[in-house]
Amino acid sequence: MDFQEKYNSYLNSVEQSVGAFCDRLNCKPEILNESLKYTLKLGGKRFRPVLMYAVGELLGVDLKKLENFALAIELIHTYSLIHDDLPALDNDDFRRGKPSSHKVFGEANAILAGDGLLNTAYSILLRECKKGGEYICASEQICDCAGVYGMIAGQSADLKYENERNYNEKALNFIHLNKTSKMIVAPCVVPSILCGGKYYPELKAFGENLGLLFQFTDDILDVEGQFDLLGKSIGKDENDGKFTSVNLYGLDNCKLRADLLAEKCSAILEGIEGDRQFLSKLVRFVRDRNK
Amino acid sequence: MDFQEKYNSYLNSVEQSVGAFCDRLNCKPEILNESLKYTLKLGGKRFRPVLMYAVGELLGVDLKKLENFALAIELIHTYSLIHDDLPALDNDDFRRGKPSSHKVFGEANAILAGDGLLNTAYSILLRECKKGGEYICASEQICDCAGVYGMIAGQSADLKYENERNYNEKALNFIHLNKTSKMIVAPCVVPSILCGGKYYPELKAFGENLGLLFQFTDDILDVEGQFDLLGKSIGKDENDGKFTSVNLYGLDNCKLRADLLAEKCSAILEGIEGDRQFLSKLVRFVRDRNK
């Protein structure tokens, strides 16, 4: 199976569990139910759950065990997109080429949709906790990555530097490691925790660097990308005075640093036994992505 | 010990654990750390955790076991206040007599502070899950009460009817039971779950009715209350076209219904063995409150 076929087979599993989740959802009032499903159903790469399945397969974890963790991570990621797109934050009217949640349902309902997805992710994780101690640890790890010492700290720092315009490398690293890497570390380490912590340090480092690479390519695409591929506004970071790797290092240096990050990810992978082929190609995929 | 002394002794325990939580909090950037603590430290009645301690004592549950559940519930309640006060939702500039979170930190930081408190509540609950199955069940119960079939459904319905102005009794019940009662049911049933489900149906019904009573008195205070006691804007519901018990039933009928709800709470309590004195007085306290 080539890379794209394998990606699609993981993606297919993710779409099935997202679809089944949406079908089961039966909230009142209707606008709440619809707003919870809307952004989830916009699709996208489903990068984080796909990554979790791939790491799980490398470690020999039964992928069935990962299903609810993958879903919870996708819900948390989706809540963060909805809140990030709000006028008070990134003020982005488009997401995956469609109007953002607040453009469709209004700001108040978008705030509640984000809150609802975050809460529902924990409803899924708390159910997993009944399966044993390693499931509780895995859930805690996701919670830490999403929380006030993780993604939320990164979003807060992102705002702070956007306002202060006091750019420096240390601050950029803090933002990228928390805002982006933490929720990419989570899908890398959950499969490890479920099999007794196998390759935990390697997978954590892999997730951190892959997250940095992901954010560098995001910053590059904000300058060079195309709206019809990316599905979100181009040049927004620049217009908003956002603190990005491109405005710290310049575009060419960013590309060089992205290459180095990709190499670092591959080097870390070398230290893990098993069929690493898909994950190696996934690193290239992130480096070369145009969406 | 009279009612007020007993209330203060529970309140003191709550303030201690909220204070210890705030002291431990060490997030970066500083504005995130401050915004997480700000609304939590505004104080207030701490009604939900006090209620949980009182129910715990009635059932003979070691109050130490309840400490983290009480804290998590207070965090969830506080996140909901911060998001409710946002301009897109209730647009309330005051909370407990002080400027609301978004007036102090700006909208974007207030959204993140709410997200952060919600996530941190689950960080606390997931840690509790390691103590055993009944702790997982209790955490799930809180999550359900806070979620898209609970408080968030109530907030969404509240918005919907504010916009539609199609008021009816069934809708009002749905809003009150979800928006208000669910997070009052949670502190009533958690102690029960921790001692094998003792009086679960009675405590659930007690929480539901006490929640309705709480919302009725809230609606009455929005008309008759005083800003300096209540610490939030008066007459706001009316101005915003909010769907309240007062505009469905009229003020006098609301007071009558509040009396009946208080009687119903007392009647349910009669079915529970033990020293019910404090909880009986707590029902009166909710009925007669001026803040």
Coordinates of C-alpha atoms in Angstrom, one line a residue:
Chain A
M1 CA 0.0 0.0 0.0
D2 CA 1.5 3.4 -0.9
F3 CA 1.5 6.4 1.4
Q4 CA -1.7 8.0 0.0
E5 CA -3.7 4.7 0.2
K6 CA -2.5 4.1 3.7
Y7 CA -3.4 7.7 4.7
N8 CA -6.8 7.3 3.2
S9 CA -7.4 4.0 5.0
Y10 CA -6.6 5.7 8.4
L11 CA -8.7 8.8 7.3
N12 CA -11.5 6.5 6.5
S13 CA -11.5 5.1 10.0
V14 CA -11.5 8.6 11.4
E15 CA -14.4 9.7 9.2
Q16 CA -16.4 6.7 10.2
S17 CA -16.1 7.4 13.9
V18 CA -16.7 11.1 13.4
G19 CA -19.7 10.2 11.3
A20 CA -21.0 7.7 13.9
F21 CA -20.5 10.3 16.6
C22 CA -22.5 12.9 14.7
D23 CA -25.3 10.5 14.0
R24 CA -25.6 9.6 17.7
L25 CA -25.7 13.3 18.7
N26 CA -29.2 14.3 19.7
C27 CA -29.0 17.6 21.6
K28 CA -31.7 20.1 21.9
P29 CA -32.1 22.8 20.8
E30 CA -31.5 21.9 17.1
I31 CA -29.1 24.8 16.6
L32 CA -26.8 23.4 19.3
N33 CA -26.9 20.0 17.6
E34 CA -26.1 21.5 14.2
S35 CA -23.4 23.8 15.4
L36 CA -21.6 20.9 17.2
K37 CA -21.6 18.9 14.0
Y38 CA -21.0 21.7 11.4
T39 CA -17.2 22.3 12.0
L40 CA -16.6 18.6 12.7
K41 CA -18.1 17.6 9.4
L42 CA -16.0 20.1 7.4
G43 CA -13.5 17.4 7.2
G44 CA -9.9 18.4 6.7
K45 CA -6.8 16.3 6.9
R46 CA -7.7 14.7 10.3
F47 CA -4.0 14.9 10.8
R48 CA -4.0 14.2 14.6
P49 CA -6.1 11.1 14.6
V50 CA -4.4 9.7 11.5
L51 CA -1.0 10.3 13.3
M52 CA -2.3 8.4 16.3
Y53 CA -3.4 5.4 14.3
A54 CA 0.0 5.4 12.5
V55 CA 1.9 5.5 15.8
G56 CA -0.4 2.8 17.2
E57 CA 0.3 0.5 14.2
L58 CA 4.0 1.1 14.5
L59 CA 3.9 0.0 18.2
G60 CA 1.5 -2.9 17.5
V61 CA -1.4 -1.4 19.5
D62 CA -4.9 -2.7 18.5
L63 CA -6.3 0.3 16.6
K64 CA -9.8 -0.4 18.1
K65 CA -8.3 0.7 21.5
L66 CA -7.4 4.1 20.0
E67 CA -10.7 4.9 18.4
N68 CA -12.2 7.0 21.2
F69 CA -9.0 8.7 22.0
A70 CA -8.7 9.7 18.3
L71 CA -12.2 11.0 18.3
A72 CA -11.7 13.0 21.6
I73 CA -8.5 14.6 20.1
E74 CA -10.4 15.6 17.0
L75 CA -13.2 17.1 19.1
I76 CA -10.7 19.1 21.1
H77 CA -8.9 20.3 17.9
T78 CA -12.2 21.3 16.4
Y79 CA -13.3 23.3 19.5
S80 CA -10.0 25.1 19.4
L81 CA -10.6 26.0 15.7
I82 CA -14.1 27.4 16.4
H83 CA -12.9 29.6 19.3
D84 CA -9.7 30.6 17.4
D85 CA -11.8 31.8 14.4
L86 CA -14.0 34.1 16.6
P87 CA -13.9 37.8 15.9
A88 CA -12.2 38.5 19.3
L89 CA -9.4 36.0 18.5
D90 CA -8.2 35.4 14.9
N91 CA -11.4 36.8 13.3
D92 CA -11.3 34.3 10.5
D93 CA -14.5 34.0 8.4
F94 CA -13.4 30.9 6.6
R95 CA -12.5 27.4 7.7
R96 CA -11.8 24.6 5.3
G97 CA -13.2 26.8 2.5
K98 CA -16.6 27.2 4.2
P99 CA -17.9 30.0 6.5
S100 CA -16.6 29.7 10.1
S101 CA -19.0 28.6 12.8
H102 CA -19.7 32.1 14.0
K103 CA -20.5 33.2 10.5
V104 CA -23.2 30.4 10.2
F105 CA -24.6 30.3 13.8
G106 CA -23.5 33.7 15.3
E107 CA -20.9 34.3 17.9
A108 CA -22.8 33.2 20.9
N109 CA -23.7 29.8 19.4
A110 CA -20.1 29.4 18.2
I111 CA -18.8 30.0 21.7
L112 CA -21.2 27.4 23.0
A113 CA -20.4 24.9 20.2
G114 CA -16.7 25.1 21.2
D115 CA -17.5 24.7 24.9
G116 CA -19.8 21.8 24.0
L117 CA -17.2 20.0 21.9
L118 CA -14.6 20.4 24.6
N119 CA -16.9 19.1 27.3
T120 CA -18.0 16.2 25.0
A121 CA -14.4 15.2 24.5
Y122 CA -14.1 14.7 28.2
S123 CA -17.3 12.8 28.3
I124 CA -15.7 10.4 25.9
L125 CA -12.4 10.2 27.8
L126 CA -14.1 9.7 31.2
R127 CA -15.9 6.7 29.7
E128 CA -12.6 5.3 28.5
C129 CA -11.3 5.6 32.1
K130 CA -13.3 2.6 33.2
K131 CA -11.1 0.4 31.0
G132 CA -8.1 0.7 33.4
G133 CA -5.3 2.7 34.7
E134 CA -3.5 3.1 31.4
Y135 CA -6.6 4.6 29.9
I136 CA -6.8 7.1 32.7
C137 CA -3.1 8.1 32.1
A138 CA -3.7 8.5 28.4
S139 CA -6.7 10.7 29.1
E140 CA -4.8 12.8 31.5
Q141 CA -2.0 13.2 28.9
I142 CA -4.5 14.6 26.4
C143 CA -6.0 16.9 29.0
D144 CA -2.6 18.3 29.9
C145 CA -1.7 18.8 26.3
A146 CA -5.0 20.7 25.7
G147 CA -4.9 22.7 28.9
V148 CA -3.5 25.8 30.5
Y149 CA 0.1 24.4 30.5
G150 CA -0.4 23.3 26.9
M151 CA -2.5 24.5 23.9
I152 CA -4.3 27.2 25.8
A153 CA -1.0 28.6 27.1
G154 CA 0.2 28.8 23.5
Q155 CA -3.0 30.5 22.3
S156 CA -2.7 33.0 25.2
A157 CA 1.0 33.7 24.3
D158 CA 0.1 34.1 20.7
L159 CA -2.4 36.9 21.6
K160 CA 0.1 38.5 23.9
Y161 CA 2.8 38.8 21.3
E162 CA 0.4 39.9 18.6
N163 CA -0.5 42.9 20.9
E164 CA 3.1 43.6 22.2
R165 CA 5.0 43.0 18.9
N166 CA 8.0 42.2 21.0
Y167 CA 9.2 39.3 18.9
N168 CA 12.0 37.0 19.9
E169 CA 13.0 33.4 19.3
K170 CA 12.3 32.2 22.9
A171 CA 8.7 33.5 22.7
L172 CA 8.2 32.0 19.3
N173 CA 9.3 28.6 20.6
F174 CA 7.0 28.8 23.5
I175 CA 4.0 29.6 21.3
H176 CA 4.8 26.9 18.7
L177 CA 5.6 24.2 21.3
N178 CA 2.4 24.9 23.2
K179 CA -0.1 26.1 20.6
T180 CA 0.7 23.5 18.0
S181 CA 3.1 20.8 19.2
K182 CA 1.2 19.8 22.4
M183 CA -1.8 18.6 20.5
I184 CA 0.5 16.7 18.1
V185 CA 2.5 15.2 21.0
A186 CA -0.8 13.8 22.4
P187 CA -1.6 11.5 19.5
C188 CA 2.0 10.3 19.5
V189 CA 2.2 9.3 23.2
V190 CA -1.3 7.9 23.8
P191 CA -0.5 4.6 21.9
S192 CA 2.8 4.4 23.9
I193 CA 0.9 4.8 27.2
L194 CA -1.5 2.1 26.2
C195 CA 1.4 -0.3 25.8
G196 CA 3.4 0.4 29.0
G197 CA 5.2 3.5 27.8
K198 CA 7.1 1.9 24.9
Y199 CA 9.3 4.5 23.2
Y200 CA 7.6 7.3 25.2
P201 CA 10.6 9.8 25.2
E202 CA 11.2 9.2 21.5
L203 CA 7.6 9.6 20.6
K204 CA 7.2 12.7 22.7
A205 CA 10.3 14.3 21.0
F206 CA 9.0 13.2 17.6
G207 CA 5.6 14.9 18.3
E208 CA 7.2 18.1 19.5
N209 CA 9.4 18.4 16.4
L210 CA 6.6 17.3 14.0
G211 CA 4.4 20.0 15.7
L212 CA 7.1 22.6 15.1
L213 CA 7.4 21.5 11.5
F214 CA 3.6 21.7 11.1
Q215 CA 3.6 25.3 12.4
F216 CA 6.5 26.4 10.2
T217 CA 4.8 25.0 7.1
D218 CA 1.6 26.7 8.3
D219 CA 3.4 30.0 8.5
I220 CA 4.9 29.5 5.1
L221 CA 1.5 28.6 3.6
D222 CA 0.0 31.8 5.1
V223 CA 2.4 33.6 2.8
E224 CA 2.6 31.3 -0.2
G225 CA -0.5 29.1 0.0
Q226 CA -3.6 29.3 -2.2
F227 CA -7.0 29.9 -0.7
D228 CA -8.7 27.3 -2.8
L229 CA -6.4 24.6 -1.5
L230 CA -6.0 25.8 2.1
G231 CA -9.6 26.8 2.6
K232 CA -8.7 29.7 4.9
S233 CA -7.7 33.3 4.3
I234 CA -4.1 33.9 3.0
G235 CA -1.9 36.6 4.3
K236 CA -3.9 37.0 7.5
D237 CA -1.0 36.6 9.9
E238 CA 0.8 39.4 8.2
N239 CA -2.2 41.7 8.2
D240 CA -3.0 40.9 11.9
G241 CA 0.6 41.6 13.0
K242 CA 0.8 38.0 14.1
F243 CA 4.1 36.7 15.4
T244 CA 5.1 34.0 13.0
S245 CA 8.3 32.1 12.1
V246 CA 8.2 33.9 8.7
N247 CA 8.4 37.4 10.3
L248 CA 11.1 36.3 12.7
Y249 CA 13.4 34.4 10.3
G250 CA 12.2 35.4 6.8
L251 CA 10.7 33.1 4.3
D252 CA 13.9 31.4 3.0
N253 CA 15.3 30.8 6.4
C254 CA 11.9 29.3 7.4
K255 CA 12.1 26.8 4.6
L256 CA 15.6 25.8 5.6
R257 CA 14.5 25.4 9.2
A258 CA 11.5 23.4 8.1
D259 CA 13.9 21.1 6.3
L260 CA 16.0 20.7 9.4
L261 CA 13.0 19.9 11.5
A262 CA 11.9 17.3 9.0
E263 CA 15.4 15.7 9.2
K264 CA 15.2 15.8 13.0
C265 CA 11.9 14.0 13.0
S266 CA 13.3 11.3 10.7
A267 CA 16.3 10.9 12.9
I268 CA 14.1 10.4 16.0
L269 CA 12.1 7.8 14.0
E270 CA 15.3 5.8 13.3
G271 CA 15.5 5.0 17.0
I272 CA 12.2 3.2 17.0
E273 CA 12.0 -0.5 15.9
G274 CA 9.3 -1.5 13.4
D275 CA 7.8 -0.5 10.1
R276 CA 8.5 3.3 10.2
Q277 CA 7.8 3.8 6.5
F278 CA 4.4 5.5 6.7
L279 CA 5.6 7.9 9.5
S280 CA 8.7 8.8 7.5
K281 CA 6.5 9.7 4.6
L282 CA 4.1 11.5 6.9
V283 CA 7.0 13.8 7.9
R284 CA 7.6 14.6 4.2
F285 CA 3.9 15.1 3.7
V286 CA 3.9 17.8 6.4
R287 CA 7.0 19.4 5.0
D288 CA 5.6 19.5 1.4
R289 CA 2.0 20.1 2.1
N290 CA 0.1 22.8 0.2
K291 CA -3.0 22.6 2.4
Chain B
M1 CA -24.1 25.7 65.4
D2 CA -26.6 27.9 63.7
F3 CA -27.2 28.0 59.9
Q4 CA -25.0 30.9 59.2
E5 CA -22.1 29.5 61.2
K6 CA -22.4 26.2 59.5
Y7 CA -22.6 27.9 56.1
N8 CA -19.5 29.8 56.9
S9 CA -17.6 26.7 58.0
Y10 CA -18.4 25.0 54.6
L11 CA -17.6 28.2 52.8
N12 CA -14.3 28.4 54.6
S13 CA -13.3 24.9 53.3
V14 CA -14.3 26.0 49.8
E15 CA -12.3 29.2 50.1
Q16 CA -9.3 27.2 51.3
S17 CA -9.3 24.8 48.4
V18 CA -9.9 27.6 45.9
G19 CA -7.1 29.6 47.5
A20 CA -4.7 26.7 47.4
F21 CA -5.6 26.0 43.8
C22 CA -4.9 29.6 42.8
D23 CA -1.6 29.5 44.7
R24 CA -0.5 26.4 42.9
L25 CA -1.4 27.9 39.5
N26 CA 1.7 28.8 37.6
C27 CA 0.7 29.3 33.9
K28 CA 2.5 31.4 31.4
P29 CA 1.9 34.0 30.1
E30 CA 1.1 35.9 33.2
I31 CA -2.2 37.3 31.8
L32 CA -3.5 33.7 31.4
N33 CA -2.6 32.9 35.0
E34 CA -4.3 36.1 36.2
S35 CA -7.4 35.7 34.2
L36 CA -7.9 32.1 35.4
K37 CA -7.7 33.3 39.0
Y38 CA -9.6 36.6 38.7
T39 CA -13.2 35.5 38.4
L40 CA -12.5 32.5 40.8
K41 CA -11.3 34.9 43.4
L42 CA -14.3 37.2 43.2
G43 CA -15.8 34.9 45.8
G44 CA -19.6 34.8 45.9
K45 CA -21.8 32.3 47.8
R46 CA -19.9 29.2 46.6
F47 CA -23.4 27.7 46.6
R48 CA -22.7 24.5 44.7
P49 CA -19.6 23.3 46.7
V50 CA -21.3 24.3 50.0
L51 CA -24.3 22.3 48.9
M52 CA -22.1 19.3 48.1
Y53 CA -20.5 19.4 51.5
A54 CA -23.8 19.6 53.2
V55 CA -25.2 16.6 51.3
G56 CA -22.0 14.7 52.0
E57 CA -22.4 15.4 55.7
L58 CA -26.0 14.3 55.7
L59 CA -24.9 11.0 54.1
G60 CA -21.9 10.5 56.3
V61 CA -19.4 10.9 53.5
D62 CA -15.8 11.9 54.5
L63 CA -15.7 15.5 53.4
K64 CA -12.1 15.1 52.3
K65 CA -13.3 12.8 49.5
L66 CA -15.4 15.7 48.2
E67 CA -12.8 18.4 48.1
N68 CA -11.6 18.0 44.5
F69 CA -15.1 17.4 43.2
A70 CA -16.3 20.6 44.9
L71 CA -13.4 22.5 43.4
A72 CA -14.0 21.1 39.9
I73 CA -17.7 22.1 40.1
E74 CA -16.7 25.6 41.2
L75 CA -14.3 25.8 38.2
I76 CA -17.0 24.7 35.8
H77 CA -19.5 27.2 37.3
T78 CA -16.9 30.0 37.0
Y79 CA -16.1 29.2 33.3
S80 CA -19.8 29.3 32.6
L81 CA -20.1 32.8 34.2
I82 CA -17.1 34.1 32.2
H83 CA -18.5 32.9 28.9
D84 CA -22.1 34.0 29.8
D85 CA -20.9 37.5 30.6
L86 CA -19.2 37.9 27.1
P87 CA -20.7 40.6 24.8
A88 CA -21.9 38.0 22.4
L89 CA -23.9 36.3 25.2
D90 CA -25.3 38.1 28.1
N91 CA -23.0 41.1 27.7
D92 CA -22.7 41.8 31.4
D93 CA -20.0 44.2 32.5
F94 CA -20.3 43.3 36.2
R95 CA -19.9 40.1 38.1
R96 CA -20.0 40.1 41.9
G97 CA -19.8 43.9 41.9
K98 CA -16.5 43.9 40.0
P99 CA -15.8 44.3 36.2
S100 CA -16.4 41.0 34.3
S101 CA -13.4 39.1 33.0
H102 CA -13.7 40.5 29.4
K103 CA -13.8 44.1 30.9
V104 CA -10.5 43.4 32.6
F105 CA -8.6 41.2 30.2
G106 CA -10.4 41.7 26.9
E107 CA -12.7 39.3 25.1
A108 CA -10.1 37.0 23.7
N109 CA -8.4 36.4 27.0
A110 CA -11.8 35.9 28.7
I111 CA -12.7 33.2 26.1
L112 CA -9.4 31.5 26.8
A113 CA -9.8 31.9 30.6
G114 CA -13.2 30.1 30.4
D115 CA -11.8 27.4 28.2
G116 CA -8.9 27.1 30.6
L117 CA -11.0 26.7 33.7
L118 CA -13.2 24.1 32.0
N119 CA -10.2 22.1 30.9
T120 CA -8.6 22.4 34.3
A121 CA -11.8 21.1 36.0
Y122 CA -11.3 17.9 33.9
S123 CA -7.7 17.7 34.8
I124 CA -8.8 17.6 38.4
L125 CA -11.5 15.1 37.8
L126 CA -9.2 12.8 35.7
R127 CA -6.8 12.7 38.6
E128 CA -9.7 11.7 40.9
C129 CA -10.5 8.8 38.5
K130 CA -7.5 6.9 39.8
K131 CA -9.1 6.4 43.2
G132 CA -11.6 3.9 41.9
G133 CA -14.8 3.2 39.9
E134 CA -17.1 5.4 42.0
Y135 CA -14.8 8.4 41.5
I136 CA -15.1 7.8 37.7
C137 CA -18.9 7.6 37.9
A138 CA -19.0 10.8 40.0
S139 CA -16.8 12.6 37.4
E140 CA -19.0 11.4 34.6
Q141 CA -22.0 12.7 36.3
I142 CA -20.5 16.2 36.7
C143 CA -19.5 16.1 33.0
D144 CA -23.0 15.1 31.9
C145 CA -24.5 17.9 34.0
A146 CA -22.2 20.5 32.5
G147 CA -22.4 19.3 28.9
V148 CA -24.4 19.4 25.7
Y149 CA -27.3 17.4 27.3
G150 CA -27.0 19.6 30.4
M151 CA -26.0 23.2 31.2
I152 CA -24.8 24.0 27.6
A153 CA -28.2 22.8 26.2
G154 CA -29.8 25.2 28.7
Q155 CA -27.6 28.1 27.6
S156 CA -28.3 27.4 24.0
A157 CA -32.1 27.2 24.6
D158 CA -31.9 30.4 26.6
L159 CA -30.3 32.2 23.6
K160 CA -32.8 30.7 21.1
Y161 CA -35.8 31.9 23.0
E162 CA -34.3 35.3 23.6
N163 CA -34.1 35.6 19.9
E164 CA -37.4 34.0 19.0
R165 CA -39.5 35.5 21.8
N166 CA -41.9 32.5 21.5
Y167 CA -42.3 32.0 25.2
N168 CA -44.1 28.9 26.7
E169 CA -44.0 26.9 29.9
K170 CA -42.4 23.8 28.3
A171 CA -39.5 25.9 26.9
L172 CA -39.0 27.7 30.3
N173 CA -38.8 24.4 32.1
F174 CA -36.2 23.0 29.6
I175 CA -34.1 26.1 30.1
H176 CA -34.3 26.2 33.9
L177 CA -33.8 22.4 34.3
N178 CA -30.7 22.4 32.1
K179 CA -29.1 25.8 32.5
T180 CA -29.5 26.0 36.2
S181 CA -30.7 22.7 37.8
K182 CA -28.2 20.4 36.2
M183 CA -25.2 22.0 37.9
I184 CA -27.1 22.0 41.2
V185 CA -28.0 18.3 40.7
A186 CA -24.3 17.5 40.3
P187 CA -23.3 18.5 43.8
C188 CA -26.3 16.7 45.3
V189 CA -25.6 13.3 43.6
V190 CA -21.8 13.1 43.8
P191 CA -21.8 12.3 47.5
S192 CA -24.5 9.7 46.9
I193 CA -22.4 8.1 44.1
L194 CA -19.4 7.9 46.5
C195 CA -21.4 5.9 49.0
G196 CA -23.0 3.4 46.6
G197 CA -25.9 5.5 45.3
K198 CA -27.6 6.1 48.7
Y199 CA -30.8 8.2 48.2
Y200 CA -29.7 8.8 44.6
P201 CA -33.3 9.4 43.2
E202 CA -34.3 11.6 46.1
L203 CA -31.1 13.7 45.9
K204 CA -31.5 14.1 42.1
A205 CA -35.1 15.3 42.5
F206 CA -34.0 17.6 45.4
G207 CA -31.3 19.1 43.2
E208 CA -33.7 19.6 40.3
N209 CA -36.2 21.4 42.4
L210 CA -33.6 23.4 44.3
G211 CA -32.2 24.5 40.9
L212 CA -35.6 25.6 39.7
L213 CA -36.1 27.5 43.0
F214 CA -32.7 29.1 42.5
Q215 CA -33.6 30.3 39.0
F216 CA -37.0 31.6 40.1
T217 CA -35.4 33.7 42.8
D218 CA -32.7 34.8 40.3
D219 CA -35.4 36.0 38.0
I220 CA -37.2 37.7 40.9
L221 CA -34.0 39.4 42.0
D222 CA -33.4 40.7 38.5
V223 CA -36.5 42.7 39.0
E224 CA -36.5 43.5 42.7
G225 CA -32.8 43.1 43.7
Q226 CA -30.2 45.8 44.5
F227 CA -27.0 46.1 42.6
D228 CA -24.9 46.6 45.7
L229 CA -26.1 43.3 47.2
L230 CA -26.3 41.3 44.0
G231 CA -23.1 42.7 42.4
K232 CA -24.6 42.4 38.9
S233 CA -26.7 44.6 36.7
I234 CA -30.4 44.8 37.6
G235 CA -33.3 44.7 35.1
K236 CA -30.9 43.3 32.4
D237 CA -33.2 40.3 31.6
E238 CA -36.1 42.6 30.9
N239 CA -34.0 44.9 28.7
D240 CA -32.5 42.0 26.8
G241 CA -35.8 40.4 26.1
K242 CA -34.7 37.4 28.1
F243 CA -37.2 34.6 28.6
T244 CA -37.7 34.5 32.4
S245 CA -40.2 33.0 34.8
V246 CA -41.2 36.6 35.7
N247 CA -42.2 37.5 32.1
L248 CA -44.1 34.2 31.7
Y249 CA -45.9 34.1 35.1
G250 CA -45.7 37.7 36.4
L251 CA -43.9 38.7 39.6
D252 CA -46.5 37.7 42.1
N253 CA -47.1 34.3 40.6
C254 CA -43.4 33.7 40.5
K255 CA -43.1 34.3 44.2
L256 CA -46.0 31.8 44.8
R257 CA -44.3 29.2 42.6
A258 CA -41.0 29.8 44.4
D259 CA -42.8 29.1 47.7
L260 CA -44.2 25.9 46.2
L261 CA -40.8 24.8 45.0
A262 CA -39.3 25.4 48.4
E263 CA -42.0 23.2 49.9
K264 CA -41.4 20.5 47.4
C265 CA -37.6 20.6 48.3
S266 CA -38.5 20.2 52.0
A267 CA -40.9 17.4 51.3
I268 CA -38.2 15.5 49.3
L269 CA -35.7 16.0 52.2
E270 CA -38.2 14.4 54.6
G271 CA -37.6 11.1 52.8
I272 CA -33.9 11.1 53.7
E273 CA -32.7 9.8 57.1
G274 CA -30.2 11.9 59.1
D275 CA -29.7 15.4 60.2
R276 CA -31.5 17.4 57.6
Q277 CA -31.6 20.7 59.5
F278 CA -28.9 22.5 57.5
L279 CA -30.3 21.5 54.1
S280 CA -33.8 22.5 55.2
K281 CA -32.5 25.9 56.1
L282 CA -30.5 26.1 52.9
V283 CA -33.8 25.8 51.0
R284 CA -35.2 28.8 53.0
F285 CA -31.9 30.6 52.3
V286 CA -32.4 30.2 48.6
R287 CA -36.0 31.2 48.8
D288 CA -35.3 34.4 50.8
R289 CA -31.9 35.4 49.4
N290 CA -31.3 39.0 48.3
K291 CA -28.0 38.2 46.6

